Short mmCIF file of C-alpha atoms and ligand atoms in Angstrom, two decimals:
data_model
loop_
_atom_site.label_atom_id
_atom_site.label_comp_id
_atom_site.label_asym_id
_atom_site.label_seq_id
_atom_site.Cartn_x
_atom_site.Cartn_y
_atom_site.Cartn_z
CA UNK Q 23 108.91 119.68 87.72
CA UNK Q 24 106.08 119.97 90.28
CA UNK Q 25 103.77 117.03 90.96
CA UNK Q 26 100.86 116.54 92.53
CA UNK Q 27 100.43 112.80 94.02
CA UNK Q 28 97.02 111.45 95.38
CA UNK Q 29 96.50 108.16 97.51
CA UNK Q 30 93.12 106.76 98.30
CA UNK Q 31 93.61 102.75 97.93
CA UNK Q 32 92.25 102.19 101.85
CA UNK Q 33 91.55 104.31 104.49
CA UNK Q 34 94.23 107.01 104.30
CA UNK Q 35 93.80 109.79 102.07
CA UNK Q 36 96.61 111.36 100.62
CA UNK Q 37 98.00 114.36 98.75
CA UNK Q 38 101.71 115.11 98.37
CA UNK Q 39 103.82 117.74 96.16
CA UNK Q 40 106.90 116.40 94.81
CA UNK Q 41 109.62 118.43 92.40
CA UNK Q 42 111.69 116.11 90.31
CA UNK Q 43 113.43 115.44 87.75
CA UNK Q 44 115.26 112.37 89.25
CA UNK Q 45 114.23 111.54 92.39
CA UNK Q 46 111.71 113.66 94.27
CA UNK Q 47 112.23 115.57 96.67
CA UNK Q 48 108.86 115.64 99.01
CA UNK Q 49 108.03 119.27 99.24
CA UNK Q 50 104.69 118.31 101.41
CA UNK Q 51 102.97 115.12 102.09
CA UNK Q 52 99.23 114.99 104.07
CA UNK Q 53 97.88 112.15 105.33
CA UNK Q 54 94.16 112.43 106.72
CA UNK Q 55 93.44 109.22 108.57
CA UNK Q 56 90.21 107.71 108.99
CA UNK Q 57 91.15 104.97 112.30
CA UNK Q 58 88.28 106.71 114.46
CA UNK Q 59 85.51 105.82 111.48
CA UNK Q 60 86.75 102.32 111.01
CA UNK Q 61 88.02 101.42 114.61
CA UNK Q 62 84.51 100.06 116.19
CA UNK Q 63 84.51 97.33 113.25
CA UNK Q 64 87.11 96.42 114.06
CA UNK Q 65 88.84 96.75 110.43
CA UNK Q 66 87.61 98.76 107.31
CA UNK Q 67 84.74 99.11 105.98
CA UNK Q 68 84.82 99.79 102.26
CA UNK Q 69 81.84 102.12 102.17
CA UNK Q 70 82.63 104.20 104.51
CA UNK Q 71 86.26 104.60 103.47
CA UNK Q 72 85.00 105.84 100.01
CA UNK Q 73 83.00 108.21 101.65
CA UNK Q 74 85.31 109.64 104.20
CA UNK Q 75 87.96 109.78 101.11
CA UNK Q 76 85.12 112.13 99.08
CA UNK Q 77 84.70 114.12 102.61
CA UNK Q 78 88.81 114.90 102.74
CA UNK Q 79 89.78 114.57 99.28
CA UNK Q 80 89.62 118.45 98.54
CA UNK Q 81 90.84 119.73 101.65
CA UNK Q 82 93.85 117.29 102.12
CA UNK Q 83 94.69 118.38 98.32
CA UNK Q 84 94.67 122.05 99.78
CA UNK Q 85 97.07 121.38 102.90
CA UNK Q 86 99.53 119.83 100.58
CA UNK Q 87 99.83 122.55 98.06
CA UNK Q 88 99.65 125.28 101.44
CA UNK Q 89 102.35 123.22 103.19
CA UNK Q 90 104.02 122.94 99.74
CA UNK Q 91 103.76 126.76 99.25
CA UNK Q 92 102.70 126.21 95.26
CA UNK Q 93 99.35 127.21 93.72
CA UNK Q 94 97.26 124.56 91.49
CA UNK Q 95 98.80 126.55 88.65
CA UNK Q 96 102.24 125.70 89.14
CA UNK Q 97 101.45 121.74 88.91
CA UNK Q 98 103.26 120.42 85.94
CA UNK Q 99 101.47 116.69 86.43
CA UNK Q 100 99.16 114.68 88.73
CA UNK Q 101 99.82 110.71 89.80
CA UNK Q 102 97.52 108.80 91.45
CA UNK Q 103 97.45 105.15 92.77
CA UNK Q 104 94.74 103.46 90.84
CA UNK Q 105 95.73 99.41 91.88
CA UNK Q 106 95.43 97.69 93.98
CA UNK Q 107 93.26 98.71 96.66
CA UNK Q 108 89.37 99.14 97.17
CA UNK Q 109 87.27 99.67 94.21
CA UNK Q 110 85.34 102.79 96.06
CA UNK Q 111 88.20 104.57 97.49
CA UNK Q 112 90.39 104.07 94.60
CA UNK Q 113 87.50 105.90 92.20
CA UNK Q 114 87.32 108.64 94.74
CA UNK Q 115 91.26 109.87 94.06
CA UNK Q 116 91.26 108.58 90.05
CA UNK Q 117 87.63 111.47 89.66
CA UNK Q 118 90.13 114.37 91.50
CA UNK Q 119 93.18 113.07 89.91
CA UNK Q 120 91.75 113.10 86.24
CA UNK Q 121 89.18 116.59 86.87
CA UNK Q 122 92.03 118.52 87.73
CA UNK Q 123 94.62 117.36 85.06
CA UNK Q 124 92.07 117.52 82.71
CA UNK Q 125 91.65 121.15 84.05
CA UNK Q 126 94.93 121.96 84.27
CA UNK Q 127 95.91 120.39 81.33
CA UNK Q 128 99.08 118.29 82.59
CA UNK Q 129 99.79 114.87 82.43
CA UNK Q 130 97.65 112.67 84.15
CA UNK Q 131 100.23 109.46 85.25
CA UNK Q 132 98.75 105.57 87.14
CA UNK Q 133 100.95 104.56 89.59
CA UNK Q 134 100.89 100.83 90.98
CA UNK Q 135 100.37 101.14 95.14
CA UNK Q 136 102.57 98.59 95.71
CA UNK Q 137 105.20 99.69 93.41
CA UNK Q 138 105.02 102.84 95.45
CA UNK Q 139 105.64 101.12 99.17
CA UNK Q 140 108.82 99.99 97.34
CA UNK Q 141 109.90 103.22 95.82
CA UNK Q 142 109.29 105.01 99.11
CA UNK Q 143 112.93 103.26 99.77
CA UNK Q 144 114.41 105.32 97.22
CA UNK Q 145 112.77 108.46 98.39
CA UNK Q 146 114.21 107.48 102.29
CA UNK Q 147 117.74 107.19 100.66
CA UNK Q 148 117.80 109.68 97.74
CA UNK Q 149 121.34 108.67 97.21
CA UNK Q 150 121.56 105.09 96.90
CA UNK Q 151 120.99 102.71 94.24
CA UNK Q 152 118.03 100.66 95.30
CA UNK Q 153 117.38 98.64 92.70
CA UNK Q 154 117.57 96.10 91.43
CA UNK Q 155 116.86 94.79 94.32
CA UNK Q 156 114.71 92.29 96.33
CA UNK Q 157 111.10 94.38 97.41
CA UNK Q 158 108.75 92.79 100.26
CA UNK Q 159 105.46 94.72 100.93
CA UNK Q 160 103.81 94.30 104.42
CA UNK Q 161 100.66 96.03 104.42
CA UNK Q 162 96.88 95.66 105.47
CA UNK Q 163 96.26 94.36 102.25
CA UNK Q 164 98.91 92.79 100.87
CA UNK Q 165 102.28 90.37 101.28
CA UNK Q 166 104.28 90.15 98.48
CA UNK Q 167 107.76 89.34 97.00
CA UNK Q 168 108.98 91.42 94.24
CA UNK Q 169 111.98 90.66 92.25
CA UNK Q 170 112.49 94.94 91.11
CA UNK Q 171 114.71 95.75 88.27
CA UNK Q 172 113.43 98.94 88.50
CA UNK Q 173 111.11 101.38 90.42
CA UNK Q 174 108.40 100.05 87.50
CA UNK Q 175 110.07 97.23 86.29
CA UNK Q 176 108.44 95.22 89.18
CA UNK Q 177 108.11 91.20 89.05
CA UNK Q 178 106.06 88.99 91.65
CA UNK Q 179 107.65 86.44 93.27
CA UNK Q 180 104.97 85.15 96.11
CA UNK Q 181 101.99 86.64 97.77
CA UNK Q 182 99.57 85.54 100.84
CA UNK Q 183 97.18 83.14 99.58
CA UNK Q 184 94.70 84.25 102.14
CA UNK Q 185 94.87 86.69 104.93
CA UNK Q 186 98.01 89.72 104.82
CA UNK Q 187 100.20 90.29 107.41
CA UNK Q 188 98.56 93.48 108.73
CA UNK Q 189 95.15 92.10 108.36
CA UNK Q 190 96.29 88.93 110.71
CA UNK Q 191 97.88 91.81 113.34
CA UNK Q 192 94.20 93.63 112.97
CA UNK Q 193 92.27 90.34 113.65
CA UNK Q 194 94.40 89.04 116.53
CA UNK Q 195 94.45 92.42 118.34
CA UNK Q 196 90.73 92.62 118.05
CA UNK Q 197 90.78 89.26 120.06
CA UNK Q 198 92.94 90.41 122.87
CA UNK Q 199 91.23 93.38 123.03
CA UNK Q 200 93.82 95.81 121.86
CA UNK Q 201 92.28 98.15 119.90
CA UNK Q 202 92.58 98.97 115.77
CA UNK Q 203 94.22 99.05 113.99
CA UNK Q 204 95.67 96.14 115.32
CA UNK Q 205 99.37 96.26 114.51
CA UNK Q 206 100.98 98.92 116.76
CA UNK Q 207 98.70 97.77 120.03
CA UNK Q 208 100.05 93.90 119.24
CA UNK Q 209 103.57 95.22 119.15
CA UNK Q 210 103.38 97.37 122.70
CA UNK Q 211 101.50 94.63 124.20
CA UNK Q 212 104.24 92.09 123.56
CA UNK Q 213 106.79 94.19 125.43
CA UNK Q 214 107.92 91.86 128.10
CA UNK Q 215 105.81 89.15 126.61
CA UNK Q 216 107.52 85.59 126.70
CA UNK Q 217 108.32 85.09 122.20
CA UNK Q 218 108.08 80.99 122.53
CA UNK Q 219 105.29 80.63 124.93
CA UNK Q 220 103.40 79.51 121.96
CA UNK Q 221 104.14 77.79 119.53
CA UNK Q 222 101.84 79.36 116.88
CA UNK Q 223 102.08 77.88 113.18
CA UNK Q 224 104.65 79.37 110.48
CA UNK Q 225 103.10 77.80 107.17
CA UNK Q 226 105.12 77.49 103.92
CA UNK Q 227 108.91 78.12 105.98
CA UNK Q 228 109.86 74.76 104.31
CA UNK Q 229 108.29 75.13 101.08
CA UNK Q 230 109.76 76.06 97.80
CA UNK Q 231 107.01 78.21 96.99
CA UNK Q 232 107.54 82.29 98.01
CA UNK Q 233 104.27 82.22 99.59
CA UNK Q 234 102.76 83.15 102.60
CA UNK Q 235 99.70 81.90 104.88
CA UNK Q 236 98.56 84.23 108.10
CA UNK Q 237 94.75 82.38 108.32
CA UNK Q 238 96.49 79.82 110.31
CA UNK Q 239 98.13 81.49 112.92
CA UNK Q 240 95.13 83.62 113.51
CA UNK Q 241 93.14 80.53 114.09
CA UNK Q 242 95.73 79.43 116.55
CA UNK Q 243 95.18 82.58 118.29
CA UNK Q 244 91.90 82.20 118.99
CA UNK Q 245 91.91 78.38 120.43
CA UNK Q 246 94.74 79.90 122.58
CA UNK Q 247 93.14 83.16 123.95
CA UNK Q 248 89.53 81.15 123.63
CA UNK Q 249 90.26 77.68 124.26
CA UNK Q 250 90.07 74.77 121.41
CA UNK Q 251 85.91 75.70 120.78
CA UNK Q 252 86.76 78.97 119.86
CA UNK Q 253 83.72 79.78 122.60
CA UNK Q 254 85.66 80.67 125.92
CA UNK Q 255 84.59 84.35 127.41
CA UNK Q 256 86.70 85.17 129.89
CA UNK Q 257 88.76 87.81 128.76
CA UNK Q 258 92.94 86.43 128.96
CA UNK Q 259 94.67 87.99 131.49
CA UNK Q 260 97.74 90.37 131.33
CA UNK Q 261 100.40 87.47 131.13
CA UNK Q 262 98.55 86.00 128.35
CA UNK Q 263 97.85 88.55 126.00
CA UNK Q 264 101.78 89.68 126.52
CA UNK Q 265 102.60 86.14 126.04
CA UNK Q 266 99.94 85.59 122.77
CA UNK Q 267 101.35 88.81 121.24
CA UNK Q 268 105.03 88.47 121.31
CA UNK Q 269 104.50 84.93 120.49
CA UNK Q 270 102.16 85.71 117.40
CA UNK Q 271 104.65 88.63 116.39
CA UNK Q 272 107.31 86.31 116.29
CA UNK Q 273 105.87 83.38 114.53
CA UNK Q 274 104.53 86.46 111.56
CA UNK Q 275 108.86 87.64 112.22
CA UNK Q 276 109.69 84.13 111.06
CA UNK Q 277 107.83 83.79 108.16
CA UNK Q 278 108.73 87.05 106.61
CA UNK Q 279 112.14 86.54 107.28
CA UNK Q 280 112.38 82.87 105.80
CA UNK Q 281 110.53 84.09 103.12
CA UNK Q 282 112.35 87.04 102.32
CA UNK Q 283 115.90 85.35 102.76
CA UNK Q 284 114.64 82.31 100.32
CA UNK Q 285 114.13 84.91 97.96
CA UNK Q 286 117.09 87.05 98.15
CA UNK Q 287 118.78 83.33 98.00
CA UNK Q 288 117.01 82.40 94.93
CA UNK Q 289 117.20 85.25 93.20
CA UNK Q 290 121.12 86.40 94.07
CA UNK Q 291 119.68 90.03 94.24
CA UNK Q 292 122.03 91.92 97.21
CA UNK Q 293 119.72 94.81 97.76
CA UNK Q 294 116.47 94.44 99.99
CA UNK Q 295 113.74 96.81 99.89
CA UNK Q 296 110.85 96.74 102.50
CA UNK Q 297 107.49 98.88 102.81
CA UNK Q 298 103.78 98.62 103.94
CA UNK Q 299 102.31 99.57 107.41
CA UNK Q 300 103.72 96.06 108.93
CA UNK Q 301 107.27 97.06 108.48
CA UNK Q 302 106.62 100.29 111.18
CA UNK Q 303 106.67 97.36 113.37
CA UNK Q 304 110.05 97.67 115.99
CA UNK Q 305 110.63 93.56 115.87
CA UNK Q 306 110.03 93.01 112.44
CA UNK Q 307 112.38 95.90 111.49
CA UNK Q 308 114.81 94.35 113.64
CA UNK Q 309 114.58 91.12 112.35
CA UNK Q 310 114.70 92.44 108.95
CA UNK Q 311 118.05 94.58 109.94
CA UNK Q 312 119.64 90.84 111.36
CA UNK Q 313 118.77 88.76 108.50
CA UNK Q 314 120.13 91.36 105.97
CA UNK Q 315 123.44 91.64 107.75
CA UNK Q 316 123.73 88.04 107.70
CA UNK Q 317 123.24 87.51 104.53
CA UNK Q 318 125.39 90.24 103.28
CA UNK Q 319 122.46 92.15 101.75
CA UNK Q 320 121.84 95.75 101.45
CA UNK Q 321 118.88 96.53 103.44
CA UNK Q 322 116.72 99.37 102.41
CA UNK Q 323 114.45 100.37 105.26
CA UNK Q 324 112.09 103.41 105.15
CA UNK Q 325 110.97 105.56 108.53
CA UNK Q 326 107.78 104.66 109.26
CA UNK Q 327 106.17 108.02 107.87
CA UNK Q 328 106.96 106.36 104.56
CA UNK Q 329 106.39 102.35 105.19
CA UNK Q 330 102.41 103.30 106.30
CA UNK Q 331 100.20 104.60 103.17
CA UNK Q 332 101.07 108.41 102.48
CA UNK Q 333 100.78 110.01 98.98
CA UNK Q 334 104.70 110.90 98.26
CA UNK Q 335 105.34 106.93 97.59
CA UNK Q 336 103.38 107.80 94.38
CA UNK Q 337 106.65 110.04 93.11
CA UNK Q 338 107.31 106.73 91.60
CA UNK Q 339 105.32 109.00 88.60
CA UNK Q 340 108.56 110.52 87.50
CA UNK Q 341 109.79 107.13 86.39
CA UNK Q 342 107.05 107.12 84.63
CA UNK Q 343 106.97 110.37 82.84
CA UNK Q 344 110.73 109.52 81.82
CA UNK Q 345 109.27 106.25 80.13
CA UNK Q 346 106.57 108.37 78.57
CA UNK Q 347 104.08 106.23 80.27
CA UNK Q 348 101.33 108.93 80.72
CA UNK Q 349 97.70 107.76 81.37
CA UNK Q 350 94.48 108.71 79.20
CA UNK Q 351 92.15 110.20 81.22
CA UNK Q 352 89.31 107.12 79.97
CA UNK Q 353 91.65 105.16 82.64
CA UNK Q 354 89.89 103.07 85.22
CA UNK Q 355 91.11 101.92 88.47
CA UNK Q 356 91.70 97.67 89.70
CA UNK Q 357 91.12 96.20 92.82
CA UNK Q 358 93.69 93.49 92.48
CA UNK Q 359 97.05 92.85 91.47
CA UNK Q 360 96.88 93.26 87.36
CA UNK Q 361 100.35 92.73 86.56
CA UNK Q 362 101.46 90.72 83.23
CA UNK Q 363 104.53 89.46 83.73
CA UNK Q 364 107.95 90.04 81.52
O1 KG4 S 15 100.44 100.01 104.44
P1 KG4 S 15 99.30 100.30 105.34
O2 KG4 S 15 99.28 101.63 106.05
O3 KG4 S 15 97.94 100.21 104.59
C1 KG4 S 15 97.67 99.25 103.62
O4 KG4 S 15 98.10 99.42 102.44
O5 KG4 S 15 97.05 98.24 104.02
O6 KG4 S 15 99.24 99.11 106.41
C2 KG4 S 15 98.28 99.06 107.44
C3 KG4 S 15 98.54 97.83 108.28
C4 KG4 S 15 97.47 97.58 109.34
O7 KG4 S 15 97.05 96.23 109.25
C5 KG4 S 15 98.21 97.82 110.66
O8 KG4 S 15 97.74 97.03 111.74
C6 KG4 S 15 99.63 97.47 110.28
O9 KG4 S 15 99.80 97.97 108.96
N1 KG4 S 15 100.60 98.09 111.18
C7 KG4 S 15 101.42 97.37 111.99
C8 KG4 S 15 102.13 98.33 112.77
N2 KG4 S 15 101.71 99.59 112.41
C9 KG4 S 15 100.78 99.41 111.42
N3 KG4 S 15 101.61 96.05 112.11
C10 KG4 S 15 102.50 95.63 113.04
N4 KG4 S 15 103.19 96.47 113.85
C11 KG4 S 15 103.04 97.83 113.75
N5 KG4 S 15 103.72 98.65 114.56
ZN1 ZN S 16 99.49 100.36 101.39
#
């Protein structure tokens, strides 16, 4: 079966062909990036993603079924991400996921975004079992603990109860200076930067709770680049920002490991599946690679194509179709997490 997968949660839009059944095998995936509209803010802006995703929508479509080598008539079914993500840019891939299966007349299917980051392990290792397994997503938007029985059988553990992981990368490499997005500048600046020349907060390591904080360590950032008003403008040297970097990077390494390993601990799952744009990141990875041998745990980790937002994550639709769970086309999209539990 050929499927036609669209992602427009942020500021990446995506279209990907996928041929199932079982799973996919990524015939195409196109990713048309908006950094240049967003990077002179600093971070995204949500009206200007939904534009840029109405500007690229068609086109990006139209790459993927070129690079694919299938015409619209050969689609058997369209998925689309329609939570969690930004209310604009979400609408903008739900209108061309729904006009053309309407017009095609295939299945129309919803996939969960962050269900997708996780599945994107099973389409990195096509033959391994992934689940169940423990699923962290790192992303711009989100932090999160899954306990995954299944690619949509998907249970929160813990999430950030105020800024994500990607979002505290974006913020602190706006205040050294580094450019947006924030993550892969804050990683090649801490190259030969000293990891415990700060000692930069890691909230919630001790607590029961699988939760995560980043507002804090950003804060700490800026006293230390800025001095304790927050005011200083003399831009930190070399040495510091190296310093500042590896030692934020490290204190955000911590806390995702402790995190992570507290849940694999509580929840005696021995499979560990990691996605979202954070995880591109070489330290973390490493980190991640450590703390899963030591624990004994099989660690899923996808190349970096897959772990930043890209369409073929949404193949997670042929799980769906096998459940029957097909979408009516009077579905709407969710900004947030909408998840009932068990
Ligand atoms: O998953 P993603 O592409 O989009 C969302 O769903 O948000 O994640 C984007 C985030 C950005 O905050 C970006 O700074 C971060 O992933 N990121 C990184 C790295 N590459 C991207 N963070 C740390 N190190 C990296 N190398
Ligand atoms: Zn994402």
């Amino acid at each position: 079966m050929i499927l036609l997968a669209i992602e427009t949660t942020c500021d990446e839009t995506g279209a990907a062909i996928l041929e199932g059944p079982g799973v996919p095998r990524i015939r195409s995936s196109v990713v048309a990036s908006q950094i240049d509209l967003h990077g002179r803010f600093g971070g995204v802006v949500p009206e200007i993603a939904a534009r840029a995703h109405v500007r690229q929508i068609l086109p990006v479509i139209d790459e993927a079924l070129r690079r694919a080598g299938v015409t619209l008539d050969e689609v058997e079914a369209v998925a689309v991400a329609t939570r969690p993500g930004l209310v604009g840019a979400l609408i903008v891939g739900l209108t061309a996921a729904k006009t053309l299966a309407l017009a095609l007349d295939v299945p129309l299917v919803a996939v969960d975004h962050l269900e997708g980051h996780l599945y994107a392990c099973q389409l990195a290792f096509p033959d391994r079992k992934v689940y169940p397994c423990v699923g962290l997503v790192v992303s711009g938007g989100h932090t999160s603990l899954f306990e995954c029985w299944g690619p949509i059988d998907t249970i929160p553990l813990g999430g950030t109860i105020d800024d994500a992981a990607g979002e505290a990368f974006d913020k602190v490499a706006s205040m050294l200076g580094l450019g947006y997005p924030g993550g892969p500048g804050v990683e090649r600046a801490a190259v030969g930067g000293n990891r415990s020349a700060y000692g930069f907060p890691r909230p919630f390591l001790n607590d029961e709770r699988l939760d995560f904080s980043f507002s804090g360590v950003k804060t700490a950032v800026l006293y230390a680049v800025k001095g304790q008003d927050g005011r200083g403008t003399a831009p930190p040297t070399s040495a510091v920002v190296a310093d500042v970097a590896a030692s934020f990077q490290e204190a955000v390494a911590d806390v995702l490991i402790g995190k992570t390993r507290q849940a694999l601990r509580k929840t005696g799952l021995r499979r560990l599946g990691v996605g979202g744009g954070v995880v591109a990141n070489g330290r973390i990875r490493q980190r991640l690679a450590e703390m899963a041998a030591a624990e004994g745990v099989e660690l899923f980790l996808p190349p970096t194509s897959l772990c930043t937002d890209n369409a073929a994550m949404a193949g997670v639709a042929f799980e769906k179709l096998a459940a029957g769970q097909v979408a009516e086309l009077t579905i709407d999209v969710a900004a947030g997490l909408v998840r009932p539990g068990r």
